[in-house]
Short mmCIF file of C-alpha atoms in Angstrom, two decimals:
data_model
loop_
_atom_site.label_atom_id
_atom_site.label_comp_id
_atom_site.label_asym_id
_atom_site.label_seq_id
_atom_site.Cartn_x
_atom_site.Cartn_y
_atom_site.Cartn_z
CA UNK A 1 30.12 59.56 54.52
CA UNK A 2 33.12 57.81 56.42
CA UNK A 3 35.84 59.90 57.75
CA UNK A 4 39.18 60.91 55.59
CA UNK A 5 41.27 58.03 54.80
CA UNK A 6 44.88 58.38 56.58
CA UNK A 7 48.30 57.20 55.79
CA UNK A 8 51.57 56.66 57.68
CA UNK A 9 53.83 58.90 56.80
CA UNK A 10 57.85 57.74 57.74
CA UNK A 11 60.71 60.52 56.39
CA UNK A 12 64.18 59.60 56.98
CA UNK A 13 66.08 62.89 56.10
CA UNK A 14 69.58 64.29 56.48
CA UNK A 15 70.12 65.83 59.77
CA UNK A 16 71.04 69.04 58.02
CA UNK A 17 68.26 69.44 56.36
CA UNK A 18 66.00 68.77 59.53
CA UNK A 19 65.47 72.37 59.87
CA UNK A 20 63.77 73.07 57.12
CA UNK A 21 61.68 70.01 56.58
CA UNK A 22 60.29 70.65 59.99
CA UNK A 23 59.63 74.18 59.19
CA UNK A 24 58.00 72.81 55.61
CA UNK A 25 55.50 70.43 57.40
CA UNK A 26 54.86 73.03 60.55
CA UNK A 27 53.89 75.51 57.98
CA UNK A 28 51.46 73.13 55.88
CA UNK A 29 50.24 71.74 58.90
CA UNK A 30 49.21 68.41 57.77
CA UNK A 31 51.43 65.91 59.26
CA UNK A 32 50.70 65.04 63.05
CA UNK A 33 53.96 63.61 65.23
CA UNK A 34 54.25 60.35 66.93
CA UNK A 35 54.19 61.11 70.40
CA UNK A 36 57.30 59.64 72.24
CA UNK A 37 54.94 56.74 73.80
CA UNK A 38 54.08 55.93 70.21
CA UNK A 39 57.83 55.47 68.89
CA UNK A 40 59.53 51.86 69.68
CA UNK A 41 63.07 52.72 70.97
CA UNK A 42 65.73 51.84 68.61
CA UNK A 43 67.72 48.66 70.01
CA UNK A 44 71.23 49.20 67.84
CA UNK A 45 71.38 52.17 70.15
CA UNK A 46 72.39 54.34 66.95
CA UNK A 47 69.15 56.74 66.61
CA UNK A 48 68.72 58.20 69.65
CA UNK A 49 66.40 61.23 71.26
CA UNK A 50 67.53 64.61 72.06
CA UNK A 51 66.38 66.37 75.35
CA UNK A 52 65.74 69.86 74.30
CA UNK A 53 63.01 70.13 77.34
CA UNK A 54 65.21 73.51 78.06
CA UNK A 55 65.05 75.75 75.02
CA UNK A 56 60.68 74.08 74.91
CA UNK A 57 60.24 75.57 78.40
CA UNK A 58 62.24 78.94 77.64
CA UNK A 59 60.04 79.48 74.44
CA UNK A 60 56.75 78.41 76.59
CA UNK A 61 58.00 80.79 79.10
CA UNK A 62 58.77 83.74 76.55
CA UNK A 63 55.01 83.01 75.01
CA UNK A 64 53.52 83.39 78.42
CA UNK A 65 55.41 86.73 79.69
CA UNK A 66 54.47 88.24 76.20
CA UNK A 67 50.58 87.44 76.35
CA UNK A 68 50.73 88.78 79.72
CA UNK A 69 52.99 91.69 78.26
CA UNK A 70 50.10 92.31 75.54
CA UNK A 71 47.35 92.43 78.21
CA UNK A 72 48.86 94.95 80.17
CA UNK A 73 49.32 97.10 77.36
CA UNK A 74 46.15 96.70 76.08
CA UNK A 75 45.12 98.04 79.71
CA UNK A 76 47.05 101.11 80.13
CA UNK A 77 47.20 101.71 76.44
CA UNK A 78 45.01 103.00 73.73
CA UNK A 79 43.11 100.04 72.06
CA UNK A 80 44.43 98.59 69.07
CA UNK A 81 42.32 100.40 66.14
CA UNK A 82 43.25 97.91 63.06
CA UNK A 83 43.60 94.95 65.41
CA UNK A 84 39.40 94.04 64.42
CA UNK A 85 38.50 92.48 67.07
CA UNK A 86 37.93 88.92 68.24
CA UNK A 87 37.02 88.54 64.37
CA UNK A 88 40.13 90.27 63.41
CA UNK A 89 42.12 87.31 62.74
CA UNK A 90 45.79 87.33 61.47
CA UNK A 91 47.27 88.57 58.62
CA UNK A 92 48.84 86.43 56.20
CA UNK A 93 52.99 86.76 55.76
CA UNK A 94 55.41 85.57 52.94
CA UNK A 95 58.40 83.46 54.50
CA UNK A 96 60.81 86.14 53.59
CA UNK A 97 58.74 88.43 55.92
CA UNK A 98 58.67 86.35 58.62
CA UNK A 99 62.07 85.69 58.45
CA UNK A 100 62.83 89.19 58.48
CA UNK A 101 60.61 89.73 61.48
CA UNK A 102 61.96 87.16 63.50
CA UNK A 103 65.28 88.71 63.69
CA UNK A 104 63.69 91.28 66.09
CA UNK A 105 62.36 88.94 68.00
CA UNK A 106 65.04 89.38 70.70
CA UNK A 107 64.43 92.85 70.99
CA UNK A 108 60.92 92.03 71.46
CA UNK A 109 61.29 89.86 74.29
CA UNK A 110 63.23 92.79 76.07
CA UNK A 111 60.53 95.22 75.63
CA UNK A 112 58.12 92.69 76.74
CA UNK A 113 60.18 91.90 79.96
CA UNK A 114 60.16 95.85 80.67
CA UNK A 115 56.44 96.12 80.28
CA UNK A 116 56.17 93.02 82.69
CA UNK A 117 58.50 95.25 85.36
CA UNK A 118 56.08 97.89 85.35
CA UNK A 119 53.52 96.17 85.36
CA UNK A 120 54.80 94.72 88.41
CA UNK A 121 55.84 98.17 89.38
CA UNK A 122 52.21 99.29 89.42
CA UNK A 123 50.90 96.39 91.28
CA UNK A 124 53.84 97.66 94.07
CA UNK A 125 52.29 101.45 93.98
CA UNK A 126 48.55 99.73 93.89
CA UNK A 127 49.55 98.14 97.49
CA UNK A 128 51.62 100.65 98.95
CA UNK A 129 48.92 103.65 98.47
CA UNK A 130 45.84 102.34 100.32
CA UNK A 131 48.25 101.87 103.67
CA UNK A 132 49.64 105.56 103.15
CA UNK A 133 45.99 106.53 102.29
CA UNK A 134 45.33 104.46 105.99
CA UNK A 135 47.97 105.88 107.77
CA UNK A 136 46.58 109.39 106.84
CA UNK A 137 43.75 108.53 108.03
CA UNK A 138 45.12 107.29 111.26
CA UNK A 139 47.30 110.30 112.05
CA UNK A 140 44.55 112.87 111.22
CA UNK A 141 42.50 112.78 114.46
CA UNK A 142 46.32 113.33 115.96
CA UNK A 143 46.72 116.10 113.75
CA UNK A 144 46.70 118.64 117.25
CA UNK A 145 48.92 116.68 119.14
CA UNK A 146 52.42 118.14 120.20
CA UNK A 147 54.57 115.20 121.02
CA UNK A 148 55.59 112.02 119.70
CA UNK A 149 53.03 109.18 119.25
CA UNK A 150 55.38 107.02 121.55
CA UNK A 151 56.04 109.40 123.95
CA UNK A 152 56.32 107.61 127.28
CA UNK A 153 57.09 110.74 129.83
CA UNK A 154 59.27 112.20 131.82
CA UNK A 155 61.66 111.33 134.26
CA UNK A 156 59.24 111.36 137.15
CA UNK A 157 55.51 111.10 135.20
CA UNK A 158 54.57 107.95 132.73
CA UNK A 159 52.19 109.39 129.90
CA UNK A 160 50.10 107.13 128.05
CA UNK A 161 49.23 107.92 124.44
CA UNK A 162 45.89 106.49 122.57
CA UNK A 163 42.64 106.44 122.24
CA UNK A 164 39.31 105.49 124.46
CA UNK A 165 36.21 103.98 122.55
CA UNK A 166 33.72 106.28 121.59
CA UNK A 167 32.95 110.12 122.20
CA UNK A 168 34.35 111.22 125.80
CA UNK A 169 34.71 114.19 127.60
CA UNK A 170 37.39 114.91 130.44
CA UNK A 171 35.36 115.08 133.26
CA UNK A 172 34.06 111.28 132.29
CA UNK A 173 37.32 109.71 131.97
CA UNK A 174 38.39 111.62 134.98
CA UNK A 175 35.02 109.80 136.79
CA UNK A 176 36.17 106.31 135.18
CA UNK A 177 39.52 106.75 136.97
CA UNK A 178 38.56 107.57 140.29
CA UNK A 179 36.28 104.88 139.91
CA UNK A 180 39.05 102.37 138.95
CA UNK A 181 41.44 103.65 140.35
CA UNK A 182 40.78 105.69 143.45
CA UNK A 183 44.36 105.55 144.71
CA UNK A 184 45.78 107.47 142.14
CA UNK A 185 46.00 111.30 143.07
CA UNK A 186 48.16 113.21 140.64
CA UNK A 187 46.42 112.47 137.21
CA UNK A 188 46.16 114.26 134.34
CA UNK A 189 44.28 114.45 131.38
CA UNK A 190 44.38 115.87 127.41
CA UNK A 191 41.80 115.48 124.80
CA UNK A 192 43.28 115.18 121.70
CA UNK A 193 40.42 114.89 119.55
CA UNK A 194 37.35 113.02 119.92
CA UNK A 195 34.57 111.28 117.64
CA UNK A 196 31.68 109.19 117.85
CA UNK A 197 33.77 106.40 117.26
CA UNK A 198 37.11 107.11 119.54
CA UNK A 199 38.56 109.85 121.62
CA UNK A 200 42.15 110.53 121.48
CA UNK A 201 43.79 111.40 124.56
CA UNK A 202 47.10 111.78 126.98
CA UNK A 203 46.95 110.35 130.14
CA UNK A 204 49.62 111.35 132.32
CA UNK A 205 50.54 110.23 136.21
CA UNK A 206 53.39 110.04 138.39
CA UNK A 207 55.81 106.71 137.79
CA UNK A 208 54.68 105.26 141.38
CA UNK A 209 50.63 104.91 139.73
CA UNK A 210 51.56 103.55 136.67
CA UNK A 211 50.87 100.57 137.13
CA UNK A 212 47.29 101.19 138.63
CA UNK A 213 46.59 103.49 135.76
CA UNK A 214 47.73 100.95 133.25
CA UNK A 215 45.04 98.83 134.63
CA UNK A 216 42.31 100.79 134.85
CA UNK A 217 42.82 102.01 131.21
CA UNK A 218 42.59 98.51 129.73
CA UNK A 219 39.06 98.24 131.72
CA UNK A 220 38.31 101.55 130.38
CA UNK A 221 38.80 100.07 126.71
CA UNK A 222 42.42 101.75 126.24
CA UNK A 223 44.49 101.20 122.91
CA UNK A 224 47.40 102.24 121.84
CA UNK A 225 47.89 104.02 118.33
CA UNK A 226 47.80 102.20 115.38
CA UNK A 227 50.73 104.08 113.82
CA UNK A 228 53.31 105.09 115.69
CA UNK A 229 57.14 107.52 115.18
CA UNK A 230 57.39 111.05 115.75
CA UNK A 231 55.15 114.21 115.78
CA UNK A 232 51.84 113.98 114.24
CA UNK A 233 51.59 116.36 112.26
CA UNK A 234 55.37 116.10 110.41
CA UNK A 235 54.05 112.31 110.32
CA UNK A 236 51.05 113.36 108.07
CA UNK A 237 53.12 115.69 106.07
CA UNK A 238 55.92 113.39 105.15
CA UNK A 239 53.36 110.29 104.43
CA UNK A 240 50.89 112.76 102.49
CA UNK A 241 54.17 113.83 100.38
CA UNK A 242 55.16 110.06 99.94
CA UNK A 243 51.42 109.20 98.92
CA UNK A 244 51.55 112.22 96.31
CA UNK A 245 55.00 110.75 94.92
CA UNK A 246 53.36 107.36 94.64
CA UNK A 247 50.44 108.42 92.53
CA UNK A 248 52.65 110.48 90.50
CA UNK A 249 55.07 107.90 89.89
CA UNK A 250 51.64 105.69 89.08
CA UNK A 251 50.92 108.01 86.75
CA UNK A 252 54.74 107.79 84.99
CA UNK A 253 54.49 104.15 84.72
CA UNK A 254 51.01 103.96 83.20
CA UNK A 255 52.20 106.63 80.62
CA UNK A 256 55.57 104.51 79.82
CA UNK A 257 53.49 101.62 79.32
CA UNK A 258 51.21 103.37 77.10
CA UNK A 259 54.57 104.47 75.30
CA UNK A 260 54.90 100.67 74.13
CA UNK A 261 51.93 100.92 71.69
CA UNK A 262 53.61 101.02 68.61
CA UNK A 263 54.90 97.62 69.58
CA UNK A 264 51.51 95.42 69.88
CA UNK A 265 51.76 94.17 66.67
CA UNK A 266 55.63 93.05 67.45
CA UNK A 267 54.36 91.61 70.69
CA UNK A 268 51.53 89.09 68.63
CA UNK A 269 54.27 88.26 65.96
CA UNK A 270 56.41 87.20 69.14
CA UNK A 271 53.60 85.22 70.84
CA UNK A 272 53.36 83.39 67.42
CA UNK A 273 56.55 82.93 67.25
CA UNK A 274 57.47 81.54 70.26
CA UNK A 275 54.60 79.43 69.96
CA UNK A 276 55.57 77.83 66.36
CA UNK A 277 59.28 77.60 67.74
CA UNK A 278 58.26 75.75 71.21
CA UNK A 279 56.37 73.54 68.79
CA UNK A 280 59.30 72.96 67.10
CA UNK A 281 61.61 71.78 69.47
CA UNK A 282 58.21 69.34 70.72
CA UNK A 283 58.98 68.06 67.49
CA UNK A 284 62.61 68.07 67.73
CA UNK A 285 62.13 65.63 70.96
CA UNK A 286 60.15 63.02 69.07
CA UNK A 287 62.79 63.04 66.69
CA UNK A 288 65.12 59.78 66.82
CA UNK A 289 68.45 61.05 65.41
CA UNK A 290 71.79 59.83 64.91
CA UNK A 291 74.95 61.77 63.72
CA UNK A 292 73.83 62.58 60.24
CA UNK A 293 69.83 61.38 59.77
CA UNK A 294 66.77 61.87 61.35
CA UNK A 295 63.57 60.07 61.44
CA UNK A 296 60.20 61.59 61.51
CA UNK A 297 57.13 59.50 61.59
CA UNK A 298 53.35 60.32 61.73
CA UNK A 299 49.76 60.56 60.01
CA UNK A 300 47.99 62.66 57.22
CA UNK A 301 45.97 62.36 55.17
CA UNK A 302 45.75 60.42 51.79
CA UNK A 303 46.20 63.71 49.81
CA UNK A 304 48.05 64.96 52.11
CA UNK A 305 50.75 62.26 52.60
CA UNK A 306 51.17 62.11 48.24
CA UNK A 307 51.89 65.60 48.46
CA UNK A 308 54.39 65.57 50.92
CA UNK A 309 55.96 62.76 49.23
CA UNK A 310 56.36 64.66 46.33
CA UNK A 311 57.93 68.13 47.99
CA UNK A 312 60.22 66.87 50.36
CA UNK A 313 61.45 64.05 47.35
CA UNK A 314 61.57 66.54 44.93
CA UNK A 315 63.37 69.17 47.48
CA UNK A 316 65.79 67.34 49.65
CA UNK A 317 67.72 64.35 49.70
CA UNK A 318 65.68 62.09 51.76
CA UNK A 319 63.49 58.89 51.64
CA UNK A 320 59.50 59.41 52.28
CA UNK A 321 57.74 55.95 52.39
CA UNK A 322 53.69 55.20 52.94
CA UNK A 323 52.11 52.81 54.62
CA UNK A 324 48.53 51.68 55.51
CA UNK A 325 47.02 52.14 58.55
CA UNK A 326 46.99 48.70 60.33
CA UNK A 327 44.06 47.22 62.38
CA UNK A 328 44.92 48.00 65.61
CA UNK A 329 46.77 51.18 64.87
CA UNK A 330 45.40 54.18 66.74
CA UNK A 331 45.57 56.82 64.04
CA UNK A 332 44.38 60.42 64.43
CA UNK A 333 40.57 61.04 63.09
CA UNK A 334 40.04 63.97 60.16
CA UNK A 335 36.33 64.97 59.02
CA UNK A 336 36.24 66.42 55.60
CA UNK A 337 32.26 67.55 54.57
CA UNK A 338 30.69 70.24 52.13
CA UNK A 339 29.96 73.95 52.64
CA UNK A 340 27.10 72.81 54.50
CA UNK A 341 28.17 69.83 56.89
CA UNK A 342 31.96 71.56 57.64
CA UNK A 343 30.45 74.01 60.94
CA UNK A 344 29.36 72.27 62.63
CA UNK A 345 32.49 69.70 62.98
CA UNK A 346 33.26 71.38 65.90
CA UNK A 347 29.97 70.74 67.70
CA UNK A 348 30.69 66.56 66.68
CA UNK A 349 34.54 66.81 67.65
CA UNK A 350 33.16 68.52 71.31
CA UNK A 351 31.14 65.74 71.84
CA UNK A 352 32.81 62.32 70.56
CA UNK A 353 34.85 61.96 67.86
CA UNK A 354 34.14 59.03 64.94
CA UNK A 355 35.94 55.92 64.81
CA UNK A 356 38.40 55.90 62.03
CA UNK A 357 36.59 53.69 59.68
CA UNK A 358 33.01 54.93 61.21
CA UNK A 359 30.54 57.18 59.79
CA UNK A 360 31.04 61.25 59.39
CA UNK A 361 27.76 62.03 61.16
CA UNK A 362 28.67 65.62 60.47
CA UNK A 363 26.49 66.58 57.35
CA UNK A 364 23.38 64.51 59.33
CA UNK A 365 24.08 66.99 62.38
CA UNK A 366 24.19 69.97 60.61
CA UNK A 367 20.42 69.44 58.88
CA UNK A 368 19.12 68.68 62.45
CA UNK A 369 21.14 71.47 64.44
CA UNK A 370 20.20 74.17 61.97
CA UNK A 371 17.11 73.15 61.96
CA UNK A 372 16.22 72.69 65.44
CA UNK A 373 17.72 76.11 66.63
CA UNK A 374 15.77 77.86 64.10
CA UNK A 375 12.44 76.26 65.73
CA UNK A 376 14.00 77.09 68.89
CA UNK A 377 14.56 80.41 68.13
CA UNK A 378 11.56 80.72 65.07
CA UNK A 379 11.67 84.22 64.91
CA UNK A 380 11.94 85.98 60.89
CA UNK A 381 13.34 89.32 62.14
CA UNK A 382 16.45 87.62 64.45
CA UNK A 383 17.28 85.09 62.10
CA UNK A 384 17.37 87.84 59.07
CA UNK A 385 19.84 90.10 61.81
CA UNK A 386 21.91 86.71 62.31
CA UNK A 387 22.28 86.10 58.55
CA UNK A 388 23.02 89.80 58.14
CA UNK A 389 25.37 90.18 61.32
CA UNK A 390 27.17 86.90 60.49
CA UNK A 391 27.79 87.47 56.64
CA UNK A 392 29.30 90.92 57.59
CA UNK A 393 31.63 88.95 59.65
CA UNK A 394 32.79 86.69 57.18
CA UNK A 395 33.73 89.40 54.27
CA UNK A 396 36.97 89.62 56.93
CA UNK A 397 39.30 87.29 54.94
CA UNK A 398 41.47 86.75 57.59
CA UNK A 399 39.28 85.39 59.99
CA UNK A 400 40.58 81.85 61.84
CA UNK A 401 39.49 79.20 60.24
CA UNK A 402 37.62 77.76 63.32
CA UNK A 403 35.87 81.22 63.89
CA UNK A 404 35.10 81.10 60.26
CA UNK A 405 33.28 77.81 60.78
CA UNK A 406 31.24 78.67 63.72
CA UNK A 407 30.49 82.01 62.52
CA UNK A 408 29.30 80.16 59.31
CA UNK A 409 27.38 77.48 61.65
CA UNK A 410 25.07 80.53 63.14
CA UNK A 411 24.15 82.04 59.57
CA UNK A 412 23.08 78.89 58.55
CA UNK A 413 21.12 78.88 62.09
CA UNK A 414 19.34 82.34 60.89
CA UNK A 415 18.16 80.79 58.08
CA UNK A 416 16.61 78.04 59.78
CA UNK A 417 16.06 80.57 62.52
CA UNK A 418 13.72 83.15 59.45
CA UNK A 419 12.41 79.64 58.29
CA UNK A 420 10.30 78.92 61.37
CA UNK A 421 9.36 82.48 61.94
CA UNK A 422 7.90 83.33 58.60
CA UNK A 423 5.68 79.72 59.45
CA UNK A 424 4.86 80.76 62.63
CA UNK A 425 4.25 84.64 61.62
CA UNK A 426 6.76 85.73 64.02
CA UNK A 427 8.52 89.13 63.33
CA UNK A 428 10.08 90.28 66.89
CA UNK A 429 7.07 88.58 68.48
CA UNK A 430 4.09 90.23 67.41
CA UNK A 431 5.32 93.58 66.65
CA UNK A 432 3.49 94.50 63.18
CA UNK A 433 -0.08 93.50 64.95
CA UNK A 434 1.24 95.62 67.82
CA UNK A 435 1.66 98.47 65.84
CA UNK A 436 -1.01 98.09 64.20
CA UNK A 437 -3.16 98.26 66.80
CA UNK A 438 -1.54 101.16 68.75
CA UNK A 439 -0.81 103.45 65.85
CA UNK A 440 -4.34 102.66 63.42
CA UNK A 441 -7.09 100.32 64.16
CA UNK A 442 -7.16 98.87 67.85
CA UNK A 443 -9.57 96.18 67.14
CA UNK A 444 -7.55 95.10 63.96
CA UNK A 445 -6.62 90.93 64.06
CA UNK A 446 -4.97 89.35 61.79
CA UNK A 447 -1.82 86.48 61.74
CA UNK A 448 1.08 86.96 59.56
CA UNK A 449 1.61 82.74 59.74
CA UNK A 450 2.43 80.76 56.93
CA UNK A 451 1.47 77.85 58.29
CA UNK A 452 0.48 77.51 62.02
CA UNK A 453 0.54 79.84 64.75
CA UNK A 454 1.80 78.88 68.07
CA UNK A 455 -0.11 80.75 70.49
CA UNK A 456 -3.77 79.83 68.63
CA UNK A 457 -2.54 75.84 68.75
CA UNK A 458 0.54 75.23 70.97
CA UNK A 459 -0.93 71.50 71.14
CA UNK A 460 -0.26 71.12 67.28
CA UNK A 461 3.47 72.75 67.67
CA UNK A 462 3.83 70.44 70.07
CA UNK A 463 3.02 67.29 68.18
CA UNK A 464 5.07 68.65 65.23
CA UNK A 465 8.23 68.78 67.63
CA UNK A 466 7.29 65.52 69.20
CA UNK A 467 7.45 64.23 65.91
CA UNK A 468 10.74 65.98 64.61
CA UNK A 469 12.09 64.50 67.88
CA UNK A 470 10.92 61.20 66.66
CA UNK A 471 12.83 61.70 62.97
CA UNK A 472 15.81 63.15 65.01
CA UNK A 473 16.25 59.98 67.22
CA UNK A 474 16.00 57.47 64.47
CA UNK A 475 18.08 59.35 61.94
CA UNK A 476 20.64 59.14 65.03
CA UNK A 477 20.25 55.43 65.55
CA UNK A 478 20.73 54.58 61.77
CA UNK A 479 23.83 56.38 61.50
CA UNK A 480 25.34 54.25 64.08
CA UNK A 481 24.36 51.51 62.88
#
């Protein structure tokens, strides 16, 4: 079949009814804009565009920050229990509902700009713990140690505070010294702590030999602290009481997140919103306007375009005029097909859609795809668990339409899927002759097939899908003819 005829669609409407025709054809749905590069500019410079860029970018903005608002919450928080899933869909709502919920809308938006601050708030804590968590760490094998981490001395001595690569004893580092520096006299020596990794130790000398000592500790492999401040041990107290605050206060944001539950439904009505009203104003933009009427042009359908005729004639005081699409007029393309062909429209959209007086190669597709994937699959028991699984799905009335469609598309694939198996005998492989075999007679042999068996003559499956190949090709070829 060809695709859906389509029709021009011009409205020239008072501006103050411009509201609430755009609302009207956003809600149907079945009118698609002229772009701005579509539209010839108006030369008598009396309909003119309106830049509302500003209020598009705030909404887009709003719709972002509340999807992100929504996944925190559904992080910290408990899951949604009447949301249903990916197949949930949306529920349906009158106008005068919306319009009631939309006056919260504002309130909303504030609750999902706090959620966003703690959520930022707990990517702060995340950072800030693993370098208290490190700085523990650093400050334990200093635990012992009486003075300040940057203690340099006295008046007469120089000390030098850090640690010496792996395990060390005093009487080594003493050797090391003499042997690097053997002018130095007056030297002396504390051992911290010590592990096979580092030793931590004070080196002290007299102010005269500190420069030879500073030498022959950086041969030795001498580094300074990596934290640094006061005592030690006050350190690690004061940073283990700052790392216990921070996973409390963790804890306190988490929970006032979690406090926002009640408010994920409010937070999806917003992201719809948004979304409808950002479309809007797109709308708004394409709009050329002077001080009292608007003009809106773009396609539907044939149906389509009558009935909006009819409403917005019948409803407001404006003009709606028809025409047919021209030659070289690049119109939108709209497939239309029976229960059967309609699923897989999305699988022919993904690839290349039809010319707009070409061929609907939809319902063609369909008898191919579903019957391909069930020789693909051919397997009775997991296309009987697809039509099962899939028609359990679609009892949910409020499913999207384009889930609906390829949830639709994959029953329809279990039948062709149970098809093949019950010809080829297959029932999860060949369970039943496995069971048989194991449970009552181990030399029992039989085929459950209708009509061939793979395994016994692959060579004839194989000619059979040769041939479907064949059909599949040339039923191709003809339809683009």
């Amino acid at each position: 079949m060809l695709v859906v005829a389509m029709k021009r669609v011009l409205i020239a409407g008072m501006r103050k009814d411009r509201k609430r025709i755009v609302e009207y054809l956003q809600r149907k749905g079945n009118l698609q804009v002229k772009t701005v590069e579509e539209n010839t500019e108006d030369e008598s410079g009396i309909f003119k565009k309106i830049d509302l860029s500003g209020e598009y970018t705030m909404l887009r903005k709003n719709t972002d920050l509340a999807e992100a608002a929504l996944a925190v919450l559904n992080t910290y928080a408990e899951p949604d229990k009447n949301g249903g899933g990916m197949f949930g869909g949306r529920s349906p709502l009158t106008v005068s509902e919306y319009e009631e919920r939309i006056k919260k809308t504002d309130s909303v938006i504030e609750k999902v700009y706090e959620i966003n601050s703690l959520s930022r708030r707990i990517d702060e804590i995340n950072s800030e713990i693993p370098k208290l968590e490190q700085q523990l760490e650093a400050l334990r094998p200093w635990s012992g140690f009486g003075e300040g981490l940057d203690f340099k001395g006295t008046k007469k001595t120089r000390a030098y505070v850090g640690t010496l690569p792996n395990e060390q004893t005093e009487e080594g580092i003493y050797d090391q010294l003499s042997s690097f520096a053997p002018q130095i006299e007056g030297i002396d020596v504390q051992i911290v702590s010590a592990s096979t990794e580092q030793t931590c130790v004070m080196i002290v000398c007299l102010k005269k030999d500190a420069s030879a000592l500073e030498e022959a500790l950086r041969r030795m492999g001498f580094a300074r602290p990596s934290v640094s401040g006061g005592v030690p041990s006050e350190m690690e107290k004061e940073t283990a009481g700052r790392l216990e605050a921070c996973k409390k206060d963790l804890e306190a944001v988490k929970e006032k997140i979690a406090s926002f539950k009640d408010s994920r439904d409010d937070i999806k009505f917003s992201i719809d919103c948004c979304t409808m009203r950002a479309e809007k104003y797109s709308v708004y933009c394409e709009l050329e306007q002077s001080d009292k009427v608007f003009i809106v042009e773009g396609y539907a359908t044939v149906k389509d375009a009558s009935r909006i005729e009819e409403r917005l004639s019948a409803d407001f005081d404006c003009i709606v005029e028809l025409y047919d699409i021209e030659e070289d007029e690049e119109a939108p393309v709209v497939l239309k097909n029976n229960w059967f062909g309609a699923p897989v429209e999305g699988v022919v959209e993904s690839y290349s859609m039809p010319g707009k007086k070409d061929f609907d190669p939809s319902f063609i597709a369909a008898v191919f795809y579903y019957f391909l994937f069930g020789m693909m699959l051919s397997d009775a028991a997991y296309g009987i668990i697809m039509i099962i699984g899939c028609a359990l799905v679609l009892r949910n009335k409020n499913i999207e339409t384009g889930m609906r469609k390829t949830i639709t598309m994959f029953m329809y694939c279990g039948v062709g899927t149970t098809f093949w198996g019950i010809l080829f005998g297959s029932w999860f492989g060949d369970l039943p002759l496995t069971v048989v075999k194991t449970f009552f007679d181990p030399n029992a042999s039989f085929s459950l097939a209708l009509w061939v068996e793979p395994t016994a003559k692959p060579m004839a499956v194989l000619g059979i899908a040769f041939l479907i190949g064949v059909i599949h090709i040339l039923f191709g070829l003809a339809a683009s003819a």
